[in-house]
Amino acid sequence: MKVLQRPLLDDIPTTSEREAFMVAARDSLATACPERLVLRGMVDPATLPDDALRKGVLTLIATGRDSWLMHTGREGEYGRLEFVIVGYVRLKGTDESTERLERTEAQLEHEVLQWVRDELKPAPLDAVYPLRCSYSGGLETPIGWFVMELEGHYV
């Protein structure tokens, strides 16, 4: 079994709104999905422990930002942050049913959408909206994935 080794990033300050948003999103998603491994940044599923993949892994990646305030003296405040959540799953045993894989991906997606609908998100999160979602289509069975594009608003 491979052990997941991630560098410690506690020495990097979270003074930017973007970083504070992403940390709050990761932490609140981890609280909403306690059975899942929730990480930041792109992850190669081949480096993840098999048991984590079987339970489900969610990764958050910031992809862009726009719509800042344009008032004099408030330039660059608030705005929207675009990010993706990539979900990974692995079927149990030697099961390679693409139907089962699709259903497993759908369950993980459902949990993310429940988090989106949750009204009690910590600051600086305000509202999070799903924009679109792409699925693995069973191309890499027994590993499945989805990529959900989202937009977050700051408070």
N, CA and C of each residue as an Amber inpcrd file, in Angstrom:
protein
   465
   0.8390000  -1.1890000   0.0000000   0.0000000   0.0000000   0.0000000
   0.8750000   1.2400000   0.0000000   0.5900000   2.1660000  -0.9300000
   1.3160000   3.4260000  -0.9610000   0.7780000   4.3440000   0.1190000
   1.6630000   5.0640000   0.7460000   1.2610000   6.0270000   1.7540000
   1.2010000   7.3910000   1.0940000   0.1130000   8.0880000   1.2900000
  -0.0530000   9.4110000   0.7220000   0.8380000  10.3910000   1.4580000
   1.7630000  10.9880000   0.7400000   2.6570000  11.9620000   1.3460000
   2.4280000  13.3010000   0.6760000   1.9920000  14.2610000   1.4480000
   1.7550000  15.6100000   0.9480000   2.6530000  16.5490000   1.7350000
   3.2940000  17.5110000   1.0690000   4.1370000  18.4550000   1.8020000
   3.2870000  19.3050000   2.7440000   3.8710000  19.6510000   3.8720000
   3.1780000  20.5230000   4.8100000   3.2310000  21.9470000   4.2890000
   2.0940000  22.5970000   4.2540000   2.0240000  23.9490000   3.7350000
   1.6160000  24.9360000   4.8160000   1.7320000  24.5250000   6.0710000
   1.3080000  25.3810000   7.1680000   2.1330000  26.6540000   7.2630000
   3.3260000  26.6730000   6.6480000   4.1770000  27.8480000   6.7240000
   3.8130000  28.9020000   5.6780000   2.8610000  28.6140000   4.7900000
   2.4310000  29.5810000   3.7840000   1.2260000  30.3240000   4.3390000
   1.3370000  31.6610000   4.4630000   0.2200000  32.4150000   5.0430000
  -1.0130000  32.3760000   4.1440000  -2.1800000  32.4760000   4.7650000
  -3.4340000  32.4790000   4.0150000  -4.0200000  33.8890000   4.0350000
  -3.2120000  34.8700000   3.6280000  -3.6650000  36.2550000   3.6710000
  -4.4880000  36.6400000   2.4490000  -4.3730000  35.9280000   1.3500000
  -5.1470000  36.2920000   0.1690000  -6.5750000  35.7830000   0.3000000
  -7.5150000  36.5350000  -0.2960000  -8.9090000  36.1040000  -0.2770000
  -9.0580000  34.7570000  -0.9640000  -8.3420000  34.5790000  -2.0670000
  -8.4540000  33.3220000  -2.8080000  -8.0380000  32.1420000  -1.9410000
  -6.8990000  32.2750000  -1.2710000  -6.4200000  31.1710000  -0.4400000
  -7.3550000  30.9250000   0.7350000  -7.8330000  31.9900000   1.3620000
  -8.7650000  31.8280000   2.4810000 -10.0430000  31.1300000   2.0100000
 -10.5220000  31.4790000   0.8200000 -11.7140000  30.8470000   0.2560000
 -11.4690000  29.3560000   0.0270000 -10.3460000  29.0260000  -0.5890000
 -10.0600000  27.6260000  -0.9100000  -9.8550000  26.7880000   0.3550000
  -9.2200000  27.3480000   1.3610000  -9.0440000  26.6280000   2.6310000
 -10.4080000  26.3910000   3.2840000 -11.2580000  27.4290000   3.2950000
 -12.5920000  27.2870000   3.8860000 -13.4220000  26.2690000   3.0980000
 -13.2990000  26.2880000   1.7660000 -14.0420000  25.3270000   0.9340000
 -13.5720000  23.9080000   1.2220000 -12.2580000  23.7050000   1.2730000
 -11.7310000  22.3610000   1.5650000 -12.2000000  21.8750000   2.9300000
 -12.0760000  22.7200000   3.9330000 -12.4330000  22.3090000   5.2930000
 -13.9310000  22.0430000   5.4370000 -14.7740000  22.8810000   4.8220000
 -16.2140000  22.6530000   4.9550000 -16.6610000  21.4500000   4.1360000
 -16.0290000  21.2000000   2.9860000 -16.3550000  20.0050000   2.2040000
 -15.9290000  18.7480000   2.9690000 -14.7750000  18.8020000   3.6160000
 -14.3140000  17.6590000   4.4170000 -15.2750000  17.3800000   5.5740000
 -15.8260000  18.4280000   6.1640000 -16.8070000  18.2580000   7.2350000
 -18.1020000  17.6650000   6.7000000 -18.5100000  18.1180000   5.5150000
 -19.7510000  17.6250000   4.9110000 -19.6210000  16.1920000   4.3940000
 -18.4070000  15.7720000   4.0690000 -18.1600000  14.4270000   3.4990000
 -17.0960000  13.7060000   4.3380000 -17.4110000  13.3830000   5.5880000
 -16.3830000  12.8450000   6.4940000 -15.8070000  11.4950000   6.0740000
 -16.5020000  10.7310000   5.2520000 -16.0000000   9.4300000   4.8100000
 -15.0030000   9.5550000   3.6670000 -14.9140000  10.7450000   3.0790000
 -14.0700000  10.9670000   1.8980000 -12.7700000  11.6500000   2.2710000
 -11.7310000  11.4080000   1.4740000 -10.4750000  12.1340000   1.6080000
 -10.6010000  13.4020000   0.7780000 -10.4360000  14.5690000   1.4090000
 -10.5780000  15.8520000   0.7220000  -9.2270000  16.5540000   0.7380000
  -8.7520000  16.9130000  -0.4730000  -7.4270000  17.5060000  -0.6430000
  -7.5050000  18.7540000  -1.5090000  -6.4280000  19.5170000  -1.5140000
  -6.2820000  20.6470000  -2.4240000  -5.2750000  20.2770000  -3.5000000
  -5.4920000  20.7810000  -4.6990000  -4.5420000  20.6000000  -5.7890000
  -4.8060000  19.3400000  -6.6030000  -4.2250000  19.3200000  -7.7910000
  -4.3720000  18.1710000  -8.6890000  -3.6080000  16.9780000  -8.1090000
  -4.2100000  15.8220000  -8.1850000  -3.6280000  14.6010000  -7.6360000
  -3.6850000  13.5100000  -8.7030000  -2.6040000  12.7790000  -8.8420000
  -2.5980000  11.6090000  -9.7110000  -3.2050000  10.4650000  -8.9140000
  -4.3440000   9.9010000  -9.3640000  -4.9800000   8.8450000  -8.5710000
  -4.0810000   7.6270000  -8.3660000  -3.0820000   7.4430000  -9.2210000
  -2.1560000   6.3150000  -9.0570000  -1.3080000   6.4660000  -7.7980000
  -1.2120000   7.6870000  -7.2680000  -0.4100000   7.9150000  -6.0580000
  -1.2350000   7.8000000  -4.7820000  -2.5380000   7.6230000  -4.9290000
  -3.4130000   7.5620000  -3.7590000  -3.5320000   6.1370000  -3.2360000
  -3.6570000   5.9760000  -1.9300000  -3.8710000   4.6380000  -1.3680000
  -5.1680000   4.0340000  -1.8950000  -5.1480000   2.7420000  -2.1380000
  -6.3060000   2.0360000  -2.6820000  -7.5390000   2.2100000  -1.7990000
  -7.3600000   2.1440000  -0.4720000  -8.5130000   2.2750000   0.4150000
  -9.1240000   3.6760000   0.3320000  -8.3130000   4.6980000   0.1030000
  -8.8430000   6.0600000  -0.0520000  -9.6710000   6.1610000  -1.3340000
  -9.1790000   5.5730000  -2.4190000  -9.9220000   5.5870000  -3.6790000
 -11.2440000   4.8380000  -3.5570000 -11.2400000   3.7420000  -2.8220000
 -12.4820000   2.9750000  -2.6530000 -13.5110000   3.7750000  -1.8540000
 -13.0460000   4.6030000  -0.9160000 -13.9610000   5.4460000  -0.1310000
 -14.3530000   6.7070000  -0.8940000 -13.4970000   7.1560000  -1.7930000
 -13.7470000   8.3710000  -2.5710000 -12.8060000   9.4900000  -2.1730000
 -12.2720000  10.1670000  -3.1600000 -11.3380000  11.2750000  -2.9540000
 -11.8900000  12.4890000  -3.6930000 -11.8390000  13.6370000  -3.0390000
 -12.2580000  14.9000000  -3.6400000 -11.0960000  15.8810000  -3.5710000
 -10.7600000  16.4890000  -4.6970000  -9.6870000  17.4830000  -4.7180000
 -10.2500000  18.8020000  -5.2330000  -9.7910000  19.9020000  -4.6560000
 -10.2370000  21.2380000  -5.0380000  -9.0850000  21.9870000  -5.6870000
  -9.3660000  22.6340000  -6.8280000  -8.3360000  23.3360000  -7.5780000
  -8.9000000  24.6740000  -8.0460000  -8.2640000  25.7760000  -7.6740000
  -8.6720000  27.0990000  -8.1450000  -8.2800000  27.2290000  -9.6130000
  -9.2010000  27.7840000 -10.4320000  -8.9240000  27.8850000 -11.8660000
  -9.0150000  29.3040000 -12.4120000  -9.6140000  30.2410000 -11.6880000
  -9.7130000  31.6040000 -12.1840000 -10.5300000  32.4810000 -11.2660000
 -10.4700000  33.7820000 -11.5470000 -11.1790000  34.7360000 -10.7020000
 -11.5950000  35.9330000 -11.5480000 -12.7840000  36.5030000 -11.2610000
 -13.2270000  37.6930000 -11.9880000 -14.2740000  38.4510000 -11.1860000
 -14.7940000  39.5020000 -11.7860000 -15.8940000  40.3260000 -11.2390000
 -15.5670000  40.9860000  -9.9050000 -14.3540000  41.5220000  -9.8070000
 -14.0070000  42.2770000  -8.6040000 -14.7820000  43.5880000  -8.5700000
 -14.8190000  44.2030000  -7.3830000 -15.3920000  45.5420000  -7.2790000
 -14.5560000  46.5120000  -8.0950000 -15.2050000  47.5320000  -8.6260000
 -14.4780000  48.5110000  -9.4330000 -14.6440000  49.9220000  -8.8700000
 -15.0120000  50.0080000  -7.5940000 -15.1490000  51.3200000  -6.9570000
 -13.7660000  51.8110000  -6.5480000 -13.5360000  53.1000000  -6.6920000
 -12.2610000  53.6780000  -6.2930000 -12.0030000  53.3690000  -4.8180000
 -10.8420000  52.8500000  -4.5600000 -10.4620000  52.4800000  -3.2000000
 -10.8650000  51.0680000  -2.8140000 -11.6680000  50.4050000  -3.6200000
 -12.1090000  49.0420000  -3.3170000 -11.7490000  48.0860000  -4.4490000
 -10.8970000  48.5250000  -5.3620000 -10.5250000  47.7120000  -6.5140000
  -9.9860000  46.3560000  -6.0660000 -10.4010000  45.3230000  -6.7430000
  -9.8790000  43.9930000  -6.4580000 -10.5140000  43.2930000  -5.2730000
 -11.5240000  43.8830000  -4.6600000 -12.1860000  43.2300000  -3.5290000
 -13.3450000  42.3670000  -4.0140000 -13.7000000  41.4250000  -3.1950000
 -14.8100000  40.5080000  -3.4450000 -14.6210000  39.7700000  -4.7670000
 -15.6320000  39.6920000  -5.5720000 -15.5060000  38.9890000  -6.8440000
 -15.9560000  37.5410000  -6.7660000 -15.6840000  36.8210000  -7.8610000
 -16.0400000  35.4120000  -7.9790000 -14.7750000  34.6020000  -8.2000000
 -14.7670000  33.4260000  -7.6270000 -13.6550000  32.5090000  -7.8140000
 -14.1700000  31.2720000  -8.5350000 -13.5200000  30.9290000  -9.6230000
 -13.8540000  29.7020000 -10.3380000 -12.9240000  28.6060000  -9.8370000
 -13.5020000  27.4370000  -9.5580000 -12.6990000  26.3110000  -9.1070000
 -13.3500000  25.0190000  -9.5540000 -12.5890000  23.9570000  -9.4950000
 -13.1360000  22.6450000  -9.8310000 -12.9630000  21.7220000  -8.6400000
 -13.8670000  20.7720000  -8.5620000 -13.7180000  19.6540000  -7.6400000
 -13.6020000  18.4170000  -8.5160000 -12.5060000  17.7050000  -8.3480000
 -12.3090000  16.4460000  -9.0580000 -12.5650000  15.3300000  -8.0640000
 -13.4870000  14.4470000  -8.4110000 -13.8040000  13.3110000  -7.5540000
 -13.2650000  12.0340000  -8.1690000 -12.6180000  11.2170000  -7.3580000
 -12.0770000   9.9190000  -7.7960000 -12.7000000   8.8120000  -6.9710000
 -13.0130000   7.7000000  -7.6160000 -13.5110000   6.5050000  -6.9280000
 -12.8930000   5.2710000  -7.5790000 -12.8990000   4.1860000  -6.8310000
 -12.4250000   2.9090000  -7.3620000 -13.4110000   1.8320000  -6.9410000
 -13.7840000   0.9740000  -7.8920000 -14.6750000  -0.1320000  -7.5680000
 -13.9550000  -1.1660000  -6.7200000 -14.7290000  -1.9170000  -5.9590000
 -14.1630000  -2.9390000  -5.0700000 -13.8190000  -4.2070000  -5.8370000
 -12.7840000  -4.8710000  -5.3680000 -12.4000000  -6.1750000  -5.9150000
 -12.0890000  -6.1180000  -7.3960000 -12.5990000  -7.0910000  -8.1180000
 -12.3400000  -7.1760000  -9.5540000 -13.5150000  -6.6550000 -10.3680000
 -14.4400000  -5.9780000  -9.6930000 -15.6210000  -5.4360000 -10.3650000
 -15.2000000  -4.3980000 -11.4040000 -15.6280000  -4.5850000 -12.6400000
 -15.3370000  -3.6180000 -13.6950000 -16.6060000  -3.1950000 -14.4180000
 -17.7210000  -3.2400000 -13.7160000 -19.0030000  -2.8430000 -14.2830000
 -19.0260000  -1.3220000 -14.4680000 -19.1650000  -0.8720000 -15.7200000
 -19.2270000   0.5710000 -15.9420000 -20.5190000   1.1700000 -15.3840000
 -21.5860000   0.3520000 -15.3210000 -22.8220000   0.8420000 -14.7110000
 -22.6140000   1.0950000 -13.2200000 -21.9530000   0.1700000 -12.5370000
 -21.6930000   0.3530000 -11.1000000 -20.7550000   1.5460000 -10.8910000
 -19.7860000   1.6930000 -11.7740000 -18.8620000   2.8200000 -11.6680000
 -19.6200000   4.1400000 -11.8310000 -20.5100000   4.2020000 -12.7950000
 -21.3030000   5.4000000 -13.0190000 -22.1640000   5.7190000 -11.7960000
 -22.7600000   4.7050000 -11.1960000 -23.5740000   4.9160000  -9.9980000
 -22.7200000   5.3790000  -8.8250000 -21.4950000   4.8560000  -8.7180000
 -20.5910000   5.2580000  -7.6430000 -20.1610000   6.7130000  -7.8210000
 -19.8350000   7.0950000  -9.0580000 -19.5130000   8.4970000  -9.3420000
 -20.7010000   9.3960000  -9.0040000 -21.9140000   8.9470000  -9.3630000
 -23.1210000   9.7410000  -9.1170000 -23.3410000   9.9710000  -7.6230000
 -23.0310000   8.9710000  -6.8000000 -23.1830000   9.1330000  -5.3510000
 -22.2120000  10.1840000  -4.8190000 -20.9710000  10.1360000  -5.2820000
 -19.9790000  11.1220000  -4.8490000 -20.3810000  12.5150000  -5.3330000
 -20.8470000  12.6100000  -6.5750000 -21.3160000  13.8950000  -7.1010000
 -22.4810000  14.4210000  -6.2550000 -23.4060000  13.5480000  -5.8840000
 -24.5550000  13.9290000  -5.0600000 -24.0940000  14.5520000  -3.7360000
 -23.0740000  13.9750000  -3.1200000 -22.5670000  14.5100000  -1.8470000
 -21.9820000  15.9070000  -2.0330000 -21.2900000  16.1230000  -3.1510000
 -20.7470000  17.4530000  -3.4250000 -21.8880000  18.4500000  -3.6320000
 -22.9220000  18.0510000  -4.3510000 -24.0640000  18.9420000  -4.5730000
 -24.8140000  19.2390000  -3.2690000 -24.8490000  18.2700000  -2.3530000
 -25.4420000  18.5270000  -1.0290000 -24.6330000  19.6060000  -0.3120000
 -23.3040000  19.5430000  -0.4080000 -22.4420000  20.5650000   0.1890000
 -22.7210000  21.9290000  -0.4510000 -22.8880000  21.9610000  -1.7730000
 -23.1890000  23.2120000  -2.4730000 -24.4670000  23.8260000  -1.9180000
 -25.4830000  22.9900000  -1.6640000 -26.7830000  23.4770000  -1.1830000
 -26.7720000  23.8850000   0.2910000 -25.7840000  23.4240000   1.0420000
 -25.7100000  23.7370000   2.4620000 -25.5570000  25.2400000   2.6560000
 -26.4490000  25.8160000   3.4120000 -26.4380000  27.2660000   3.6160000
 -25.4290000  27.7100000   4.6650000 -24.9120000  26.8110000   5.4560000
 -24.0240000  27.1850000   6.5520000 -22.5610000  26.9410000   6.1750000
 -22.0260000  27.7970000   5.3220000 -20.6190000  27.6990000   4.9570000
 -19.8480000  28.7750000   5.7180000 -18.6220000  28.4810000   6.1170000
 -17.8480000  29.4600000   6.8780000 -17.3470000  30.5970000   5.9920000
 -17.1940000  31.7790000   6.5830000 -16.5850000  32.8970000   5.8630000
 -15.1610000  32.4870000   5.4840000 -14.6770000  32.9150000   4.3590000
 -15.2360000  33.9010000   3.4440000 -16.1410000  33.3120000   2.3560000
 -16.5620000  32.0570000   2.4960000 -17.4980000  31.4990000   1.5210000
 -18.8480000  32.1860000   1.6680000 -19.4750000  32.4610000   0.5660000
 -20.8330000  32.9930000   0.6000000 -21.7160000  32.0010000  -0.1300000
 -21.7210000  32.0780000  -1.4160000 -22.5200000  31.1580000  -2.2160000
 -21.5940000  30.3890000  -3.1490000 -21.9120000  29.1240000  -3.3890000
 -21.1670000  28.2870000  -4.3240000 -22.1840000  27.7150000  -5.3070000
 -21.8870000  27.8860000  -6.5910000 -22.7990000  27.4400000  -7.6360000
 -22.1130000  26.4350000  -8.5570000 -22.7400000  25.2950000  -8.8120000
 -22.1860000  24.3700000  -9.8050000 -22.4800000  24.9000000 -11.2050000
 -21.5110000  24.7900000 -12.0880000 -21.6850000  25.2720000 -13.4630000
 -21.8530000  24.1250000 -14.4490000 -20.9990000  23.1140000 -14.3460000
 -21.0910000  21.9390000 -15.2330000 -20.2690000  20.8120000 -14.6210000
 -20.5250000  19.6270000 -15.1260000 -19.8070000  18.4570000 -14.6130000
 -19.5420000  17.4980000 -15.7630000 -18.3150000  16.9700000 -15.8220000
 -17.9250000  15.9680000 -16.8150000 -17.6300000  14.6660000 -16.0970000
 -17.9160000  13.5390000 -16.7500000 -17.7680000  12.2230000 -16.1350000
 -16.7690000  11.3680000 -16.9020000 -16.2750000  10.3420000 -16.2420000
 -15.2700000   9.4580000 -16.8410000 -15.8180000   8.6130000 -17.9790000
 -17.0980000   8.3300000 -17.9580000 -17.6830000   7.4760000 -18.9830000
 -17.1830000   6.0420000 -18.9060000 -16.5820000   5.6830000 -17.7750000
 -16.0810000   4.3200000 -17.6080000 -14.8080000   4.0310000 -18.3810000
 -14.1460000   5.0750000 -18.8840000 -12.9560000   4.8810000 -19.7170000
 -11.7790000   4.2660000 -18.9790000 -11.7480000   4.4490000 -17.6610000
 -10.6050000   3.9630000 -16.8830000 -11.0380000   2.9720000 -15.8070000
 -12.1100000   2.2420000 -16.0730000 -12.6220000   1.2650000 -15.1150000
 -11.4860000   0.3550000 -14.6510000 -11.3470000   0.1090000 -13.3600000
 -12.2740000   0.3030000 -12.2470000 -12.1620000   1.6590000 -11.5560000
 -11.3450000   2.5920000 -12.0730000 -11.2610000   3.9230000 -11.4860000
 -12.1900000   4.8530000 -12.2460000 -12.9850000   5.6010000 -11.5070000
 -13.8930000   6.5730000 -12.0880000 -13.5570000   7.9540000 -11.5730000
 -14.0350000   8.9420000 -12.2740000 -13.7840000  10.3220000 -11.8720000
 -14.8690000  11.2330000 -12.4480000 -14.9750000  12.4100000 -11.8650000
 -15.7610000  13.4850000 -12.4440000 -15.0390000  14.7870000 -12.1730000
 -15.3050000  15.7680000 -13.0010000 -14.7650000  17.1150000 -12.8210000
 -15.9490000  18.0650000 -12.7950000 -16.1800000  18.6680000 -11.6220000
 -17.2830000  19.6060000 -11.4690000 -16.7100000  21.0270000 -11.4170000
 -17.1590000  21.8540000 -12.3500000 -16.7610000  23.2540000 -12.3620000
 -17.7420000  24.0420000 -11.5110000 -17.1920000  24.9010000 -10.6470000
 -18.0290000  25.6670000  -9.7270000 -17.5930000  27.1290000  -9.7250000
 -18.4790000  27.9540000  -9.1930000 -18.1890000  29.3580000  -9.0190000
 -18.5260000  29.7160000  -7.5880000 -17.6010000  30.3920000  -6.9220000
 -17.8260000  30.7930000  -5.5450000 -17.8270000  32.2920000  -5.4160000
 -18.6820000  32.8010000  -4.5260000 -18.7570000  34.2370000  -4.2590000
 -18.2210000  34.4960000  -2.8620000 -17.4850000  35.5660000  -2.7350000
 -16.8950000  35.9490000  -1.4570000 -17.8780000  36.7430000  -0.6150000
 -17.6880000  36.6990000   0.6980000 -18.4210000  37.6010000   1.5880000
 -17.4550000  38.6590000   2.0890000
